[in-house]
Tab-separated table of C-alpha atoms in Angstrom:
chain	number	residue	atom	x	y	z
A	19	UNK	CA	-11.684	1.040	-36.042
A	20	UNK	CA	-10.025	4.447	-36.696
A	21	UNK	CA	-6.544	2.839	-36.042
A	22	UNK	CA	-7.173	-0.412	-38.052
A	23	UNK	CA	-8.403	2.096	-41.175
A	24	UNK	CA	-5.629	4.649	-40.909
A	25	UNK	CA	-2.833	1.657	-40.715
A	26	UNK	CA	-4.704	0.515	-44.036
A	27	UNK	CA	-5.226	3.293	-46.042
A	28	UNK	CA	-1.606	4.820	-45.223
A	29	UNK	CA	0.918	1.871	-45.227
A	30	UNK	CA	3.540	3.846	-47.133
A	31	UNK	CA	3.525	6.248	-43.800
A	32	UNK	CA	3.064	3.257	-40.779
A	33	UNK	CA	6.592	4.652	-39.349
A	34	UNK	CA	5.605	7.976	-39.517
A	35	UNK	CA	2.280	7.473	-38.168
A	36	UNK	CA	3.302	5.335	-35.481
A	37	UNK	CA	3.843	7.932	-32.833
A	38	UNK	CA	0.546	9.562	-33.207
A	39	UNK	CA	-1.157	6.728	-33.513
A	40	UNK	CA	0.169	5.251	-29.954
A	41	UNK	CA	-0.465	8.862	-28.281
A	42	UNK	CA	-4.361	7.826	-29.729
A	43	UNK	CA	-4.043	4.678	-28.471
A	44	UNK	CA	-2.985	6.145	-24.775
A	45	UNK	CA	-5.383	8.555	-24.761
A	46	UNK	CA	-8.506	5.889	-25.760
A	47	UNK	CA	-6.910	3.313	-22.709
A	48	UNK	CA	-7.508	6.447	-20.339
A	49	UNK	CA	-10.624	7.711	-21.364
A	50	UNK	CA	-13.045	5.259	-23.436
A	51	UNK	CA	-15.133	2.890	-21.058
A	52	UNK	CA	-13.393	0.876	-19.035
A	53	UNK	CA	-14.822	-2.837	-20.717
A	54	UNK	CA	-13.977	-0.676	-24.331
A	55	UNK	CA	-10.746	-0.021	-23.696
A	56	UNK	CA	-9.788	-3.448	-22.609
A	57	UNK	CA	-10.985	-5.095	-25.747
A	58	UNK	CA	-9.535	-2.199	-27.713
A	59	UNK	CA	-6.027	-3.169	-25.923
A	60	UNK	CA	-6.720	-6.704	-26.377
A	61	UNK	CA	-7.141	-6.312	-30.597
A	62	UNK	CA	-4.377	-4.149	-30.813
A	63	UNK	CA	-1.059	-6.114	-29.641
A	64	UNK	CA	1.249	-4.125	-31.759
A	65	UNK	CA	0.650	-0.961	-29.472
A	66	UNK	CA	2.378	-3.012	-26.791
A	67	UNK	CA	3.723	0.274	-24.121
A	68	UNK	CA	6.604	0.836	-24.935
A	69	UNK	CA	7.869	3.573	-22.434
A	70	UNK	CA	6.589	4.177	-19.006
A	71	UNK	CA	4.430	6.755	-20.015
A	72	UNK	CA	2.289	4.714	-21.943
A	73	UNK	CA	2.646	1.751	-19.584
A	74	UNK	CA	1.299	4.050	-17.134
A	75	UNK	CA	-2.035	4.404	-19.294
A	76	UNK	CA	-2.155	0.432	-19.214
A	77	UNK	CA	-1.789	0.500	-15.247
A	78	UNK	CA	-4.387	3.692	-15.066
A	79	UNK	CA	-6.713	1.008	-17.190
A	80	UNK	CA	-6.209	-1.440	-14.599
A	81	UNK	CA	-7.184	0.971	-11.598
A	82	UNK	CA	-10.670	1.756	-13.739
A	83	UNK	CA	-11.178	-2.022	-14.217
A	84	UNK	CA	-10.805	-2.370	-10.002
A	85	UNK	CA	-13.314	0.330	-9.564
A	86	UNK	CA	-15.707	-1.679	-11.167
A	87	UNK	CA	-15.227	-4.852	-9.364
A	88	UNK	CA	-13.597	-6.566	-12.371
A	89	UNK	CA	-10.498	-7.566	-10.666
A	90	UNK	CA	-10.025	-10.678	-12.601
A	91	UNK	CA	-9.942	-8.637	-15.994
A	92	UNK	CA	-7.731	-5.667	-14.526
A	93	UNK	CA	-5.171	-9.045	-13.818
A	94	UNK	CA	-5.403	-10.446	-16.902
A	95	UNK	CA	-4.660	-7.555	-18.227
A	96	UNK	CA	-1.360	-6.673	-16.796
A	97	UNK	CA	-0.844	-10.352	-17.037
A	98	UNK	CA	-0.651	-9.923	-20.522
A	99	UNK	CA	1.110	-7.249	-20.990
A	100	UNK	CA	3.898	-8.633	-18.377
A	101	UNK	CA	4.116	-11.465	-20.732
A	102	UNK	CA	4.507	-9.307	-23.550
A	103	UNK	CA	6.867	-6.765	-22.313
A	104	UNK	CA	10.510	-7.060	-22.698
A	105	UNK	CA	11.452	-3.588	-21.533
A	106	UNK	CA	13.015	-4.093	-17.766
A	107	UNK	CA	11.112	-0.638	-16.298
A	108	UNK	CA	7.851	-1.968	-17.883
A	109	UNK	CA	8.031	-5.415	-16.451
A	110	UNK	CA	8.955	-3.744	-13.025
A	111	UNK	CA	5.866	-0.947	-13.183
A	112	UNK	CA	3.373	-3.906	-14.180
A	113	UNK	CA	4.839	-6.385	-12.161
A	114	UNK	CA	4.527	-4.505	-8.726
A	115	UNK	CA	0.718	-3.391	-9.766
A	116	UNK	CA	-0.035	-6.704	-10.286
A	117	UNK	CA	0.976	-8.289	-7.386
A	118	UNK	CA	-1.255	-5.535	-5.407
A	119	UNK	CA	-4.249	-6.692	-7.221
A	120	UNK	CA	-3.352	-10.031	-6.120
A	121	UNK	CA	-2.278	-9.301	-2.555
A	122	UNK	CA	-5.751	-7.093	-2.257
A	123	UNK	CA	-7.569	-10.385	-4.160
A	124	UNK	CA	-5.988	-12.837	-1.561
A	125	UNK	CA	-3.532	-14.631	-3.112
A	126	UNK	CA	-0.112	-13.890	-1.536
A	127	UNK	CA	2.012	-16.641	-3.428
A	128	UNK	CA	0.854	-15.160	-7.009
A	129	UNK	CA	1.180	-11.568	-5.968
A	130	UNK	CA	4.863	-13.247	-4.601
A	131	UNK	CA	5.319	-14.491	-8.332
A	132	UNK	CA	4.147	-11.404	-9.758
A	133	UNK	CA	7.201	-9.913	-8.223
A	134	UNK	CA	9.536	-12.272	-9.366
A	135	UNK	CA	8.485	-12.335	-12.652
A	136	UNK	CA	10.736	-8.880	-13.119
A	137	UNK	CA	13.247	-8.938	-10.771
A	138	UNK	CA	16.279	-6.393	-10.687
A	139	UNK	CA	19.736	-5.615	-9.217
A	140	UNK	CA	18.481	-3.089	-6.442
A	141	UNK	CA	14.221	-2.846	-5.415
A	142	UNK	CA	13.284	0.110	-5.163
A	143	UNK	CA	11.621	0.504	-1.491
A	144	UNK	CA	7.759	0.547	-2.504
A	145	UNK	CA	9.145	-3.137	-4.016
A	146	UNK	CA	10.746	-4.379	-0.972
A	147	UNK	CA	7.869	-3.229	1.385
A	148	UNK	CA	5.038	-4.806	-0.616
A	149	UNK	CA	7.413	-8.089	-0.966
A	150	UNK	CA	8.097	-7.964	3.098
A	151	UNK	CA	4.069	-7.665	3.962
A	152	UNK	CA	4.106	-10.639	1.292
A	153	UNK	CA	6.277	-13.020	2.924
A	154	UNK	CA	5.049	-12.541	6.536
A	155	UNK	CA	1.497	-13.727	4.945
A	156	UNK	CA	3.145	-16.862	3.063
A	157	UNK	CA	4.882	-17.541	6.703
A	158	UNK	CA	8.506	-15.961	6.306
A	159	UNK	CA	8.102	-13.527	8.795
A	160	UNK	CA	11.459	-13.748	9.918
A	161	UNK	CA	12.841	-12.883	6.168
A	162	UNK	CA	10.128	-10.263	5.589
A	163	UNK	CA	11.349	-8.408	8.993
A	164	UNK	CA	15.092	-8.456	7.576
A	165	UNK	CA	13.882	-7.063	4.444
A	166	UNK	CA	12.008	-3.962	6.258
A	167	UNK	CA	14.877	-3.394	8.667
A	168	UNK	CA	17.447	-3.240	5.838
A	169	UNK	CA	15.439	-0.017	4.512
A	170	UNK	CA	15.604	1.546	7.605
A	171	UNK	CA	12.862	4.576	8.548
A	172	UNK	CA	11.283	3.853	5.432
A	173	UNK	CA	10.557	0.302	6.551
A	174	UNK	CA	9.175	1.042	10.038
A	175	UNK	CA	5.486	1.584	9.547
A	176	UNK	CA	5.344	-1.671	7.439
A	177	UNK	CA	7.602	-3.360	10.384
A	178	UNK	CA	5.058	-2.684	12.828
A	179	UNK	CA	2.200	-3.620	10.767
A	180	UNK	CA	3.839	-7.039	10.088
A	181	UNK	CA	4.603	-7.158	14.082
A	182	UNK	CA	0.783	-6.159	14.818
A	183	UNK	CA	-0.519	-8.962	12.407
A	184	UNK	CA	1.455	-11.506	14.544
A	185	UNK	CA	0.060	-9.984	17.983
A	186	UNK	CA	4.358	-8.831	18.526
A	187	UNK	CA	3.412	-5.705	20.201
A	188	UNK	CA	6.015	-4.774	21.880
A	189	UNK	CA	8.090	-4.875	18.555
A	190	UNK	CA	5.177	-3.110	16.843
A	191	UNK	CA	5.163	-0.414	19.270
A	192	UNK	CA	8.655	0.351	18.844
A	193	UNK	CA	8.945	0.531	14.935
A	194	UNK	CA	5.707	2.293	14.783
A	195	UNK	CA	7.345	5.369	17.718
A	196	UNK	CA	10.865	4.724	14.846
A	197	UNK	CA	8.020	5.803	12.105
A	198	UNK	CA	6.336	8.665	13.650
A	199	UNK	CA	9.793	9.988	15.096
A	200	UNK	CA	10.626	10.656	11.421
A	201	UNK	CA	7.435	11.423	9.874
A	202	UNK	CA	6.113	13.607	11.949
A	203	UNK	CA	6.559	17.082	11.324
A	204	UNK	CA	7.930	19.670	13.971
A	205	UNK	CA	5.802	21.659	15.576
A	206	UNK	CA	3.730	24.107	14.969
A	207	UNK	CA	3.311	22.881	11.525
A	208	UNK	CA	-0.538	21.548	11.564
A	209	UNK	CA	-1.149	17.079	11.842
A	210	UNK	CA	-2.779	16.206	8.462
A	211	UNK	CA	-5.273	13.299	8.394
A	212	UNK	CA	-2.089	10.153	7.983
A	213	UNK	CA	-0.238	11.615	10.607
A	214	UNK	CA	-3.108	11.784	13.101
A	215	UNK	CA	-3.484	7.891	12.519
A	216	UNK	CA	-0.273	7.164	12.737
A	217	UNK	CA	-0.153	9.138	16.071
A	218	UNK	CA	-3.437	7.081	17.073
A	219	UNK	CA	-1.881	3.879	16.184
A	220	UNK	CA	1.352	3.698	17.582
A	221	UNK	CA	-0.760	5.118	21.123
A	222	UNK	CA	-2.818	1.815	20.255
A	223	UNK	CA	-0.001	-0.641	20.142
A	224	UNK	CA	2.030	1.060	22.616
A	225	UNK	CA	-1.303	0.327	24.917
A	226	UNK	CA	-1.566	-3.008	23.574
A	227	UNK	CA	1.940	-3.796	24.098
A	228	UNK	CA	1.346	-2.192	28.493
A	229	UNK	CA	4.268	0.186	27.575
A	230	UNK	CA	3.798	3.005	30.336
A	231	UNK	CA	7.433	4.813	28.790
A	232	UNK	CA	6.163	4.599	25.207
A	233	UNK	CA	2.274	6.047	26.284
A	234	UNK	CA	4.148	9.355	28.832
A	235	UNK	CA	6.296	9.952	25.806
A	236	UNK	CA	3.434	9.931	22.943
A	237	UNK	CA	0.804	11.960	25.782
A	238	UNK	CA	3.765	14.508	26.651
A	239	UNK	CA	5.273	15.078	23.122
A	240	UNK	CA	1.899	14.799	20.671
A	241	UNK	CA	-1.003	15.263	23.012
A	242	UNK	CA	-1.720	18.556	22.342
A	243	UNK	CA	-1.061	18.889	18.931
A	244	UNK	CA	-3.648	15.779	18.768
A	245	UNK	CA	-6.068	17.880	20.825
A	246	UNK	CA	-9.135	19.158	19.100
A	247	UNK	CA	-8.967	17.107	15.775
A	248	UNK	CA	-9.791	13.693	14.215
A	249	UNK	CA	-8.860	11.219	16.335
A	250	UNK	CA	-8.339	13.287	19.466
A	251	UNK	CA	-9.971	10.934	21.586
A	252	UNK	CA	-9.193	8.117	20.661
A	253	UNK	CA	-5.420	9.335	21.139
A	254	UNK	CA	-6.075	10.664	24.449
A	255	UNK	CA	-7.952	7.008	25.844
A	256	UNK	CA	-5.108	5.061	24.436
A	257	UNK	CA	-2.638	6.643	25.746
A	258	UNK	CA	-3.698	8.149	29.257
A	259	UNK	CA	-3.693	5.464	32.501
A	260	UNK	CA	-4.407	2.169	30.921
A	261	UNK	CA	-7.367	0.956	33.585
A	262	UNK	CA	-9.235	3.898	32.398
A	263	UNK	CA	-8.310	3.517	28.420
A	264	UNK	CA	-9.582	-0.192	28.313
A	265	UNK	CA	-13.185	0.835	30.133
A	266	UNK	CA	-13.973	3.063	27.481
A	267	UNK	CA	-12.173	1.264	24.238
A	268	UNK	CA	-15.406	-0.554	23.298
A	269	UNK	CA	-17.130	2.627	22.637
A	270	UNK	CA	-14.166	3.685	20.215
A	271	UNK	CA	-13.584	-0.339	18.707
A	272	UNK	CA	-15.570	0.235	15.270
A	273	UNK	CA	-13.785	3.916	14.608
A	274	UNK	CA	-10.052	2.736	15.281
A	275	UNK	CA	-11.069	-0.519	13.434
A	276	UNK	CA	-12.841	1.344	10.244
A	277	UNK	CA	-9.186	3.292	10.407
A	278	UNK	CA	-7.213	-0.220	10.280
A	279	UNK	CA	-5.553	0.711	13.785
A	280	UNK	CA	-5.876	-2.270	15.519
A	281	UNK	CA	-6.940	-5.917	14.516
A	282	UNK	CA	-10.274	-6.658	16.195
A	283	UNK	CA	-8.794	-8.284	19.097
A	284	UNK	CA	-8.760	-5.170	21.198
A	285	UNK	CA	-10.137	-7.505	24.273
A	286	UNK	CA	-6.507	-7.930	24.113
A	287	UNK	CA	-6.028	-5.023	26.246
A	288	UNK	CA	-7.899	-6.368	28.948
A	289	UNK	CA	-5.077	-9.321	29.584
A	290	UNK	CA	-2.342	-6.498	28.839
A	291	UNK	CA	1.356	-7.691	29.222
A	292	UNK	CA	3.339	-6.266	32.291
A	293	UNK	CA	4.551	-2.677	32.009
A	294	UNK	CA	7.772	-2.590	29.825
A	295	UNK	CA	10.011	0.416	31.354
């Protein structure tokens, strides 16, 4: 109401006004209640974002939405605004949080279109990743595995996830060693919480995929720095003798699960695949 009654009273100054007034506007989309500042972006088309800054309030909006379980309105929302938008780093910002609210909602083919719906000369590499781990769920795993390869070491935790999803384990096992390889920091410099999972997982599809090389090189190179922190168990039964692993990997199922390590098919490892040397 404050917007609609200073636009009214000072016409003469609208151009001059217009910069505060949009700073207001971004500053009510980030802090009013989340339903509020919906409808307040909803009656107030002519505050479209205009720079990323204030598109960034828009997709901040969004996130509150989620938080509440409104899913549907956090989409509509960017959906509107994607419709609206003309300015190419807009479309791309809204475009790729869209399609995550999709992807997380289920529906691969409109997250897919979300993505298309601003396309540019070169994706950046959060892009091509979340458009990869969208075509191996539409089917294209083939094209979604060129895609992640293209990008390299940036591509390899993604690659393996893709690889994992399709039960590929001994192609998951070696993208995920190609991830850690790179980021894992040099010793002595302490594991923080990602890296221990990602330590943990590529011992869990190395295990799943019978590789006896892969499991002596993760035990001799990471074992002790895994020692004595989260996930030190579970890194030491994966990767030490795998007879011995599988006995005790129903006790650890539902905290490697909980961490997304594995599907829940670790019976898996019980019908392992011949050791790969």
């Amino acid at each position: 109401e404050l917007l609609q009654e200073t636009q009214r009273f000072y016409t003469e100054r609208a151009a001059e006004l217009r910069g505060p007034l949009r700073a207001a506007f971004a500053v009510a989309l980030e802090t009013a209640p989340p339903l509020n500042a919906a409808s307040f972006y909803d009656a107030h088309p002519e505050f479209m974002p205009e720079d990323e800054a204030s598109a960034r309030s828009v997709l901040m909006l969004a996130d509150r939405l989620v938080a509440l379980d409104l899913l549907d309105r956090a989409s509509a929302l960017l959906g509107n605004v994607l419709t609206r938008a003309t300015d190419p780093a807009i479309r791309r910002l809204v475009s790729t949080k869209l399609a995550m609210l999709r992807f997380a909602d289920g529906d691969a083919s409109g997250a897919l279109a979300a993505l298309d719906a601003a396309p540019g000369d070169v994706e950046e590499p959060d892009r091509v990743i979340l458009r990869a781990k969208l075509l191996a769920r539409t089917g294209n795993r083939n094209r979604a595995e060129s895609l992640l390869s293209g990008l390299g070491n940036s591509g390899a935790e993604a690659l393996a996830e893709i690889r994992a999803e399709a039960q590929d384990w001994p192609g998951a096992s070696q993208a995920m060693l190609r991830h850690i390889r790179t980021a894992t920091p040099p010793p002595p410099e302490p594991l923080n919480p990602a890296q221990r999972r990602d330590l943990a997982r590529a011992g869990a599809f190395a295990a799943m995929a019978n590789d006896t090389d892969a499991l002596a090189h993760l035990r001799e190179t990471y074992g002790a720095r895994m020692a004595g922190g989260p996930l030190a168990e579970a890194f030491v039964l994966l990767t030490s003798d795998s007879a011995r692993g599988v006995q005790d990997l129903p006790r650890l199922q539902r905290e490697i699960s909980q961490l997304r390590l594995l599907p829940e098919r670790l019976g898996g490892l019980n019908a392992a695949a011949p050791p790969v040397r």
